[in-house]
XYZ file of C-alpha atoms in Angstrom:
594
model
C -15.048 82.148 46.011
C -18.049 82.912 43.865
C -17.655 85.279 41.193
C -20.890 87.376 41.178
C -22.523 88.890 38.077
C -22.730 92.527 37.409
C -26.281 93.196 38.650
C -26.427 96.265 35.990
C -25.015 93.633 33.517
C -28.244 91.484 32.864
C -28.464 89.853 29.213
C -30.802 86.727 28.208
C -29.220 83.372 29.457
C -29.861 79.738 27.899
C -31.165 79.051 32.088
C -31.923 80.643 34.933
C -32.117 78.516 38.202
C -33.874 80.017 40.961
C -32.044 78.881 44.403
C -28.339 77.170 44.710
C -28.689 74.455 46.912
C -28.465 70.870 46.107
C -31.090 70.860 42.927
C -30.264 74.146 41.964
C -26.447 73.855 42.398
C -26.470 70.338 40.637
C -27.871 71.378 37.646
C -26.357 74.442 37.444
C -22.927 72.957 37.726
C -24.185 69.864 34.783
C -25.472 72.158 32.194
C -22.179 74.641 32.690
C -20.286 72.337 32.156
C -22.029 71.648 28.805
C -21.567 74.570 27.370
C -24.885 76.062 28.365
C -25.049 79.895 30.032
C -27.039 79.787 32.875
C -27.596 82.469 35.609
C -28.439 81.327 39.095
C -30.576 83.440 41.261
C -30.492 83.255 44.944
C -32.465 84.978 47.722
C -29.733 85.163 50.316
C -26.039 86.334 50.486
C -23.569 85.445 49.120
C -21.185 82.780 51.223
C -17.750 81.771 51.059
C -17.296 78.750 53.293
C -13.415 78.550 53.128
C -13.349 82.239 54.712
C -16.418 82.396 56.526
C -16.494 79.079 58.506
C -15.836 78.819 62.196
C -14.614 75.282 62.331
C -11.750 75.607 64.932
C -13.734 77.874 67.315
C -14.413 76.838 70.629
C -17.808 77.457 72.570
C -15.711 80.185 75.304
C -15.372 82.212 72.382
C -18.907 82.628 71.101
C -21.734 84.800 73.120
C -23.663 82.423 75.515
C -20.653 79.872 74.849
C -21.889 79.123 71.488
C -25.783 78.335 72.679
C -28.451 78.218 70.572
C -30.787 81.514 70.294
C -34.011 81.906 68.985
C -31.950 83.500 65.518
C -29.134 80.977 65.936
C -31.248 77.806 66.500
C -28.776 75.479 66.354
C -25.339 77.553 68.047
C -23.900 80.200 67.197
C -21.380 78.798 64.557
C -23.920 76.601 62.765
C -23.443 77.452 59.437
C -26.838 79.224 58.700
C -26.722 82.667 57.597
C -29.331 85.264 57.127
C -32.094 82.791 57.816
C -33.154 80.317 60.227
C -36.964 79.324 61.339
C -37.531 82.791 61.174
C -36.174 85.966 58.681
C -37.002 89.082 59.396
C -39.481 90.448 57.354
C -40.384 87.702 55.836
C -43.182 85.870 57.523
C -45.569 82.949 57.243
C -48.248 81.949 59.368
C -50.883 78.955 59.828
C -54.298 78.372 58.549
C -57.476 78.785 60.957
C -58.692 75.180 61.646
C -54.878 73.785 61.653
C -53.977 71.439 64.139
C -50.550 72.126 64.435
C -47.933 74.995 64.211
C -45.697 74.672 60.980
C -41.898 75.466 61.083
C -40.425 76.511 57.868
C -36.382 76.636 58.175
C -35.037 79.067 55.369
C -31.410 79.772 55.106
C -31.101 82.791 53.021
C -27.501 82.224 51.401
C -25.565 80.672 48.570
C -25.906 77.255 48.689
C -29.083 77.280 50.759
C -29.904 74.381 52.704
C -26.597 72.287 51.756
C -24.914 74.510 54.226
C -26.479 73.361 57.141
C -27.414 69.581 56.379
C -26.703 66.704 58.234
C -25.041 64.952 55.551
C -27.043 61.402 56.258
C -26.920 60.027 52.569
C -29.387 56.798 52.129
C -30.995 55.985 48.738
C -34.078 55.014 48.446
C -34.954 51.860 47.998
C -37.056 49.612 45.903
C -39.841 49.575 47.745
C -39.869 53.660 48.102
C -40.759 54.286 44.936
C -44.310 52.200 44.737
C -45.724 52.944 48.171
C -49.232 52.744 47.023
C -49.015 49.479 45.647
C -47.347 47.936 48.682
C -49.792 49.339 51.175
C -52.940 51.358 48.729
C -52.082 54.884 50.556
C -49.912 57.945 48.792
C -48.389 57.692 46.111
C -46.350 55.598 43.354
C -43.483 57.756 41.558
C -43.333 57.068 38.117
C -39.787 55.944 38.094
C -38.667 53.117 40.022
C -34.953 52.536 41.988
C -33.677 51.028 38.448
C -34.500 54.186 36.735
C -32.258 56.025 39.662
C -29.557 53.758 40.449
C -27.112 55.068 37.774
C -27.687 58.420 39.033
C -27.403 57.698 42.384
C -23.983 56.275 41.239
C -22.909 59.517 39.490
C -23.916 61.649 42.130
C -22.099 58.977 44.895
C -18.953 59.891 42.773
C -19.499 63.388 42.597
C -19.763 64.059 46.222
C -17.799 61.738 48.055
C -19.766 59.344 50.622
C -18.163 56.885 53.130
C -20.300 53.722 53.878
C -20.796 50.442 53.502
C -22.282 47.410 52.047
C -24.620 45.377 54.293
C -27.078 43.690 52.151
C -29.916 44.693 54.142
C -33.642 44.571 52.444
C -34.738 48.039 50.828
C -31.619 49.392 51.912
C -29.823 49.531 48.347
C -25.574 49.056 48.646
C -23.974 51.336 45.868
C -21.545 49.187 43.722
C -17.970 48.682 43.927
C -15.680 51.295 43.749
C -18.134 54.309 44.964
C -18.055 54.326 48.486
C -15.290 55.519 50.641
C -14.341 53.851 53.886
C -16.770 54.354 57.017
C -14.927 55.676 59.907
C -15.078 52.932 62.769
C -17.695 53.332 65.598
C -17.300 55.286 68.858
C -16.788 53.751 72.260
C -20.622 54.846 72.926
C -21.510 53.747 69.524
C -20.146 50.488 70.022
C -22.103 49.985 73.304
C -25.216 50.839 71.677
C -24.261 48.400 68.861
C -23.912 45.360 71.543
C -27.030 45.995 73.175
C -28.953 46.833 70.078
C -28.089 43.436 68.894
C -29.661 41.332 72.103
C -33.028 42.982 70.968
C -32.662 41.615 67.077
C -31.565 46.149 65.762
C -29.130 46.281 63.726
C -26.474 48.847 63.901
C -24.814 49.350 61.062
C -22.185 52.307 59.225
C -23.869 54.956 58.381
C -23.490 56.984 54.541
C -22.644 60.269 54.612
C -21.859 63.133 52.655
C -17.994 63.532 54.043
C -14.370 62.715 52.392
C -12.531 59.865 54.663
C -10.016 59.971 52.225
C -8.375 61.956 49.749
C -10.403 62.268 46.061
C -8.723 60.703 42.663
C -10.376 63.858 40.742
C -9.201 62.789 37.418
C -9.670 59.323 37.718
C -13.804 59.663 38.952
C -14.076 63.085 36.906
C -13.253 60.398 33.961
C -16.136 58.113 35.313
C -18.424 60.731 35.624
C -17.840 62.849 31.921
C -16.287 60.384 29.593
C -17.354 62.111 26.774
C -16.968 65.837 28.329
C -12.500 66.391 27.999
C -13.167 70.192 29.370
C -15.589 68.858 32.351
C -12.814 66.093 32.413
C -10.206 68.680 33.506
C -12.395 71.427 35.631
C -13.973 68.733 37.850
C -10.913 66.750 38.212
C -8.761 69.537 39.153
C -11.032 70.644 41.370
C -11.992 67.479 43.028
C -8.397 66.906 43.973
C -8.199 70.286 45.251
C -10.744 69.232 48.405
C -9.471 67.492 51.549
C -10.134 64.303 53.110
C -11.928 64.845 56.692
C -9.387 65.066 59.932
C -12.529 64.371 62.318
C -11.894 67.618 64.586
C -14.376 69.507 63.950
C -18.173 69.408 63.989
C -20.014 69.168 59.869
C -22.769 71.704 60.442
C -20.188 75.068 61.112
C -19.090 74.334 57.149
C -16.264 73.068 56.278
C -12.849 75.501 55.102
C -11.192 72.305 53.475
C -14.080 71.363 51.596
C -14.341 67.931 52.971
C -17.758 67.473 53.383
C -20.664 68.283 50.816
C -21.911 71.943 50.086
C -23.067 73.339 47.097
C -20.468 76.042 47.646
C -18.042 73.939 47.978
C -18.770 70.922 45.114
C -20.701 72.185 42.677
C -20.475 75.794 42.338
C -16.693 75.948 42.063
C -16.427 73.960 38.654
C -19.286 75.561 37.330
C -17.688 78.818 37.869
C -14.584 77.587 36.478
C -16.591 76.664 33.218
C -17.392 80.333 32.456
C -21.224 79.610 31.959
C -22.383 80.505 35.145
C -22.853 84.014 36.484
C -24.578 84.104 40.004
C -27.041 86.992 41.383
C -27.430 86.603 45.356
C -29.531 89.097 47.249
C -32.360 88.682 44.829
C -35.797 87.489 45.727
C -38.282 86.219 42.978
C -41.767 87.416 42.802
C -42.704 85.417 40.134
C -42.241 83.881 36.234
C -43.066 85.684 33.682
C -44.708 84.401 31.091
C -45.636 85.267 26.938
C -48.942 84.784 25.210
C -48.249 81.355 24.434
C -47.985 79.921 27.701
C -44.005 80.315 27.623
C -41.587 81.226 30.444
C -39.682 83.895 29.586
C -37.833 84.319 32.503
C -38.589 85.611 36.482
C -39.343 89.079 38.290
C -37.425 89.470 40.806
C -36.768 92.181 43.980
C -33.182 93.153 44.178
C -33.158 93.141 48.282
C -29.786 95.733 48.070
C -31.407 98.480 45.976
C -35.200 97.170 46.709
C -36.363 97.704 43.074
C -37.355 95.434 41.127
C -35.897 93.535 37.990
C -35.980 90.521 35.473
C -33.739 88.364 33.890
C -34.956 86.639 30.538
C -34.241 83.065 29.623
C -35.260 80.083 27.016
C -35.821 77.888 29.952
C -36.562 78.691 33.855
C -35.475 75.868 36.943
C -37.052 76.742 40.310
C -34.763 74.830 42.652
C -36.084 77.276 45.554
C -36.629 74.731 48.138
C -40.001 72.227 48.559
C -42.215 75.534 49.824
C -40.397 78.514 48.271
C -40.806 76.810 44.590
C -44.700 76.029 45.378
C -44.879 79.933 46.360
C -43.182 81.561 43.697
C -45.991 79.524 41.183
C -48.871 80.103 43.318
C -47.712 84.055 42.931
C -46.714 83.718 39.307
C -51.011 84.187 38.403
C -51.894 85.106 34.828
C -54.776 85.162 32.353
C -53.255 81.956 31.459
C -52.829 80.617 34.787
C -55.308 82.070 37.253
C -54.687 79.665 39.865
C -50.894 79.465 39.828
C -48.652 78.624 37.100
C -48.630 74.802 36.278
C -51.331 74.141 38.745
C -53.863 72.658 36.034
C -53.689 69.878 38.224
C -54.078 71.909 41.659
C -51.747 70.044 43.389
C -49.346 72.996 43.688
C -49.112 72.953 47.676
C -50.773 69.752 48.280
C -49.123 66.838 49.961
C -46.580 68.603 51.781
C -44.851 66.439 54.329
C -42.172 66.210 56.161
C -39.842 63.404 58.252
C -41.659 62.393 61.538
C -39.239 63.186 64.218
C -39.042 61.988 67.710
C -35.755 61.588 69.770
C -34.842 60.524 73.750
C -31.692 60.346 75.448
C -30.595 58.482 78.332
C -28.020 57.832 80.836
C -25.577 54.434 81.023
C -23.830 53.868 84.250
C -21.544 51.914 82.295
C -20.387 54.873 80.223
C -19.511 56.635 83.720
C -16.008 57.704 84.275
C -14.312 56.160 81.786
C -10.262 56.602 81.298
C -9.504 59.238 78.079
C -10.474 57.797 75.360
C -10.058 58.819 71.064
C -13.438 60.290 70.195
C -12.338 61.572 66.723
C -14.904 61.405 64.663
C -16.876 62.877 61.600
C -19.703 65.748 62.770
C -22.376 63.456 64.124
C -22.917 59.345 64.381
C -20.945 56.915 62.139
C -23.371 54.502 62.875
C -27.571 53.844 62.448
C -30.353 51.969 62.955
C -32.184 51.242 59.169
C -35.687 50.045 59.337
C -35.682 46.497 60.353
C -39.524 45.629 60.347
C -40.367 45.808 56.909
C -42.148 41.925 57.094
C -43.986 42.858 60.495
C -45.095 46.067 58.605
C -48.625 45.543 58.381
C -48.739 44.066 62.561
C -47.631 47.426 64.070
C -50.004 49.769 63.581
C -48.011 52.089 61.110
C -47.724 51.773 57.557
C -43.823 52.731 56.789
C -40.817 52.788 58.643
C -38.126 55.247 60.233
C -34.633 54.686 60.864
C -32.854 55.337 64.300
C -30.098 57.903 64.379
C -27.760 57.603 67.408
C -24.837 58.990 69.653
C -23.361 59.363 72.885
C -19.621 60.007 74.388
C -17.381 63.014 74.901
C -18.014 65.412 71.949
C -16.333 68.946 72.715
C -17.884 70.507 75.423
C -20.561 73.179 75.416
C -23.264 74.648 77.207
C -25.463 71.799 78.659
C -22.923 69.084 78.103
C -23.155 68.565 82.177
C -26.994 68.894 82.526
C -27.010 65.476 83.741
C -25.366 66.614 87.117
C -28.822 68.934 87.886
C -30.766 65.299 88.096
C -27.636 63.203 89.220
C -25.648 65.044 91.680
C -27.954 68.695 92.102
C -26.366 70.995 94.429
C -22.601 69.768 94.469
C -19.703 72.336 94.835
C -16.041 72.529 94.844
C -13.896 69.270 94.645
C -17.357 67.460 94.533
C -18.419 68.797 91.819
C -15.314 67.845 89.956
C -15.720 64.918 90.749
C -19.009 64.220 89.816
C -18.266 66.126 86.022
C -15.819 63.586 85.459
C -17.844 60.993 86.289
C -20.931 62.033 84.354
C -19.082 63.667 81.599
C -19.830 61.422 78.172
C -22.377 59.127 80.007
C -25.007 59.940 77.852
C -26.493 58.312 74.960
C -28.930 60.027 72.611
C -31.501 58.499 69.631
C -33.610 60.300 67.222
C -36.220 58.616 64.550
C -36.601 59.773 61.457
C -39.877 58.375 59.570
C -41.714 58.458 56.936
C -44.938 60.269 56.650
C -47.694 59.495 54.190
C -49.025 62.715 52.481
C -52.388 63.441 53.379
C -55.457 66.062 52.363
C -54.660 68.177 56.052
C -51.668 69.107 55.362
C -50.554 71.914 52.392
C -49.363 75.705 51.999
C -51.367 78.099 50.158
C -51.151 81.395 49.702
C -51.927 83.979 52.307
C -54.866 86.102 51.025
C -54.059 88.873 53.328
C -50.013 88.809 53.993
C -47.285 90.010 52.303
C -43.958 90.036 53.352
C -41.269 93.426 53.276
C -40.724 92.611 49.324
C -44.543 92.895 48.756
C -44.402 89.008 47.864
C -47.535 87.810 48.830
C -46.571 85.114 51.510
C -47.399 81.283 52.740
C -49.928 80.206 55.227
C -50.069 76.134 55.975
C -52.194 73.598 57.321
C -51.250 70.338 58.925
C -52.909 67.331 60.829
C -50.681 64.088 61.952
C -52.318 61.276 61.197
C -52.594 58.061 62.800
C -49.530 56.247 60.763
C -47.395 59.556 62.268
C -48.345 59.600 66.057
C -48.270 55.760 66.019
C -44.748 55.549 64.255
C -43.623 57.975 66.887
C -44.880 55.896 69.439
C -43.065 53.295 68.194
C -39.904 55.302 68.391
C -40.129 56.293 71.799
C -40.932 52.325 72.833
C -37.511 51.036 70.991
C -35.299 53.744 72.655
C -36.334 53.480 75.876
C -36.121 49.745 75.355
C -32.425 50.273 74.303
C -31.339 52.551 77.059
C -32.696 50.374 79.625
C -30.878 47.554 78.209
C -27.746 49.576 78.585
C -28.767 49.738 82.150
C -30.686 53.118 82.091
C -33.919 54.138 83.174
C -35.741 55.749 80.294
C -39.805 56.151 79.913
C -41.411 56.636 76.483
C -43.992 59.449 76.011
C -47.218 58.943 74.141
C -46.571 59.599 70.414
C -48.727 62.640 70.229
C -46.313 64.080 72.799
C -43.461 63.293 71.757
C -43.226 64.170 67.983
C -41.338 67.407 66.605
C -42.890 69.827 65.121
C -44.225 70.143 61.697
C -41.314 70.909 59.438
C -38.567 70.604 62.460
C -37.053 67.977 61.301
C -36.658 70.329 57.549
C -37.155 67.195 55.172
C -39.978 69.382 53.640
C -41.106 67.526 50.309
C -43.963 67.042 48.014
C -45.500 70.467 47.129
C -45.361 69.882 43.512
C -44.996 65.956 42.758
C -43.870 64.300 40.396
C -46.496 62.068 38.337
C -47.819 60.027 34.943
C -50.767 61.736 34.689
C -50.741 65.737 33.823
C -54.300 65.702 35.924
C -52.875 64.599 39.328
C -49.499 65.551 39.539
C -47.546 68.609 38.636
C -44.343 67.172 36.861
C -43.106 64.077 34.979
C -40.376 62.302 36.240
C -37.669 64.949 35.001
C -39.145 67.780 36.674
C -40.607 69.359 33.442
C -43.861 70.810 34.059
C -46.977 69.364 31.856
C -48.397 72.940 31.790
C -45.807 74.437 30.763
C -42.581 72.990 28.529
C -39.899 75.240 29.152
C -40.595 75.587 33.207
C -38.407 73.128 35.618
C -38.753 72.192 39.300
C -36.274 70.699 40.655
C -36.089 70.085 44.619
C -38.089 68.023 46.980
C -40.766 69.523 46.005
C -41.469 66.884 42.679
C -41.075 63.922 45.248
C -44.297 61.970 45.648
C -43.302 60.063 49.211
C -41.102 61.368 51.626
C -39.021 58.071 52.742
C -37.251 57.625 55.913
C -34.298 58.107 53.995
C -32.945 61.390 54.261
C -33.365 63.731 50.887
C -30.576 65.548 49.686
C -29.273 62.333 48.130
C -32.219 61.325 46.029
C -32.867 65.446 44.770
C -29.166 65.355 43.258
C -29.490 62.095 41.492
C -33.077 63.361 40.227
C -30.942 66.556 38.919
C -28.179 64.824 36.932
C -31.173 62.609 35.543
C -33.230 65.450 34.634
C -30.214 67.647 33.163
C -29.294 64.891 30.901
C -32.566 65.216 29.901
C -32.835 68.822 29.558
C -29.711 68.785 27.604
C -31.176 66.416 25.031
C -33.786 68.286 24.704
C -32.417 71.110 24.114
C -29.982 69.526 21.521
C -32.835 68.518 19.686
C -34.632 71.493 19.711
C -37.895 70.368 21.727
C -36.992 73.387 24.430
């Protein structure tokens, strides 16, 4: 699919955007189709998900029937590539004096992170953008939902989300017209939903980032550009061009039919189409280079295939590299200028990383037990969740902000550890017996996982390693983290409501102590906050488009510029911050401030 540049053919570009995932591939595909030349630069391979995806694979066919591996965390056909919590040669490592072990998930291919994604699409809401004045701890953006909401709209459009409208408080509904239909619940689902209900949780749809229906390209691409007859025409065409989901496959091997979101498979395409994009892959960046005047210029970067290194010259530099990769490459990119990392006047570069607090239990339901064949057709993962419902017993429980409650259960396609229940339910069973007891077991298993939000605090930050570098010579990233009390109490909290659930089913579930129970660091890969977003050029990094107060011409654009990390998953919220900010870049470009 992609068309790669020459490597031997570098000239000076309008843009370069380091990375191609959702930020990067957003803007990318916005300012292409306005004319402007941009080159994208990417540290991983390239990756063609409508030849490369394994969607109709089954587990017998895979080594250790498709089980995940310390390199293929999550199965073999997840669609990661050349990355993963570890790549080789590439290390990080943790700070003396941290408290906990950090895990940094980097998928090294184009498209990065979008490839892999659960495609959970919630906007923030009101109250998610002034924190600090609800509750005096982190931080206010300097936008508020208003500011968003027509971007959020735009990038609804752009994508394709099923969902629906429930009216519930700081859960914003998108307006008519936007939303494709939610596929119904699951027999599991539904079970959850009834006894969810008898303890006051709501259950409702959830949004995500898949087609349940065929797209009208040219009548949204008409929405979306009304002034733009060319972006008309490419994004129309090729909007039409992707399929509506058949629910038979699982989200996170890729998708060949292009029903769900990817960068590769959304936003790249029309850009390509356009002309103004040319796309490097392979190609690590060291740092930005700067002139005498404080100006980016452009970026250094390693060409991993020949190892030598290279530039490419622009008028204006993005870093869209992911939340800790973009804080890196401007701690590295040091100058006379800049001694302590490029637009780090502020020194927040690094600071107030956080990430979703993660806890998850799963449970057994008689009442699920050997039930007839039933349709489990279904999008990859729940159609239903739990948003927070406790937002006016907030200040009671012990935890400043709230999580929401992803769920499942039921017959998904089986795999290795689908019957681990029979080790604890019927251990040491052979022969007809054991048939017996797989059919009865099989699907009788419900499963929740809480996804909160954390408040950034002073313990936890990357920096870089004085003493590290990884195979590139890159000087790498060491962090530091320490839960606090909000985090281990909030998972707490978790663990108390699902076990309450499942034992209302008619389970028998125990909740752990939060300290116990929550994932690691950076497990749950909602990473954000390395490089926030801010009014003031003395205690944040960025204004609310992602420019840089040190330096004019220099972009960030990822999770990195958010100041809170909500409950609500991210990817979302970073492509509605890129349309908004490359409507602004294009201005400014127009009139000649850039």
């Amino acid at each position: 699919m992609a068309i790669l540049t020459d490597r031997k053919s570098l000239r000076e570009y309008d843009v370069i955007i380091v990375g191609s995932g959702a930020g990067g591939g957003m803007m990318g595909m916005l300012l292409a189709l306005n004319g402007v030349k941009v080159l994208m630069i990417e540290a991983g391979r390239n990756y063609d998900p409508q030849k490369e995806t394994p969607m109709f694979n089954t587990p017998d066919k895979a080594p250790l029937r498709g089980k995940g591996t310390q390199d293929r965390f999550f199965g073999h056909y997840d669609a990661t590539v050349g990355g993963g919590w570890q790549v080789p040669g590439e290390p990080y490592g943790d700070k003396p004096g941290t408290e906990e072990e950090f895990w940094w998930w980097r998928p090294r291919m184009l498209g990065g992170r979008t490839n892999h994604w659960g495609r959970i699409s919630l906007r923030f809401g009101e109250y998610d953008f002034k924190p600090k004045s609800r509750d005096g701890l982190g931080f206010d953006w300097p936008i508020s939902y208003t500011d968003l909401a027509p971007y959020y709209d735009k990038a609804e459009l752009m994508v394709g989300i099923y969902g629906s409208t429930e009216g519930l408080e700081n859960t914003p509904d998108s307006p008519p017209g936007i939303l494709q239909p939610a596929p119904k619940p699951r027999a599991a689902e539904l079970l959850i939903k009834k006894y969810s209900k008898g303890l006051n949780i709501p259950v409702v749809p959830i949004h995500r980032a898949v087609l349940s229906e065929p797209m009208d390209g040219p009548a949204r691409a008409a929405k979306l550009f009304p002034n733009n007859p060319s972006a008309q025409r490419i994004v129309g065409n090729d909007m039409s061009m992707r399929a509506a989901c058949f629910w038979a496959t699982t989200c996170g091997r890729g998708c060949s039919i292009r029903a769900n979101f990817q960068s590769t498979t959304v936003l790249i395409p029309p850009a390509l189409q356009t002309g103004n994009l040319d796309i490097i892959t392979d190609a690590m960046v060291r740092e930005v280079m700067m002139d005498a005047n404080g100006k980016a210029t452009g970026v250094h970067y390693v060409d991993k295939i020949t190892r030598t290194d290279a530039i490419a010259k622009a008028r204006i530099v993005i870093l869209s590299a992911s939340t800790c990769e973009t804080a890196r490459i401007l701690l590295n990119s040091k100058s006379a200028l800049f001694p302590n990392g490029l637009a780090n006047g502020s020194g927040q570069v690094g600071k107030n990383l956080t990430d979703s607090v993660g806890s998850s239990m799963g449970g057994h339901v008689p009442e699920l037990e050997s039930l007839p064949p039933y349709n489990e057709d279904g999008a990859g993962g729940g159609h239903v969740y739990t948003p927070w419902w406790n937002y006016k017993t907030q200040e009671k429980l012990g935890f400043a902000r709230g999580y929401h409650i992803e769920m499942g259960g039921g017959r998904y396609m089986p795999g290795m550890g689908s019957l681990a229940i029979l080790d604890q339910k019927a251990p040491g069973v052979y022969g007809k017996k054991l048939k017996e007891e797989a059919k009865r077991y099989y699907g009788a298993v419900v499963g929740f996982a809480g996804r909160g939000e954390m408040i950034p605090n002073e313990n936890c930050y990357c920096e870089i390693d004085p003493n590290r570098v990884d195979q590139w010579g890159i000087p790498t990233l060491r962090f530091h983290w320490k839960w606090s009390d909000h985090e281990i109490n909030q998972a707490t909290h978790m663990q108390n409501t699902f076990a309450e659930i499942i034992n209302s089913m008619g389970g028998k579930a125990t909740p752990k102590p939060g300290k116990e129970a929550l994932n690691k660091p950076g497990e749950i890969i909602h990473e954000a906050g390395t490089a926030m977003m801010g009014s003031d050029a003395k205690s944040s990094v960025v204004n609310s488009f992602g420019q840089t107060w040190d330096v004019k011409n220099l972009f960030l654009m990822d999770a990195s510029i958010l100041p809170s990390n909500p409950d609500k998953n991210l990817t979302l919220t970073v492509l509605a911050l890129a349309w908004r900010s490359a409507d602004y870049l294009l201005d400014e470009m127009k009139q000649g401030n850039i």
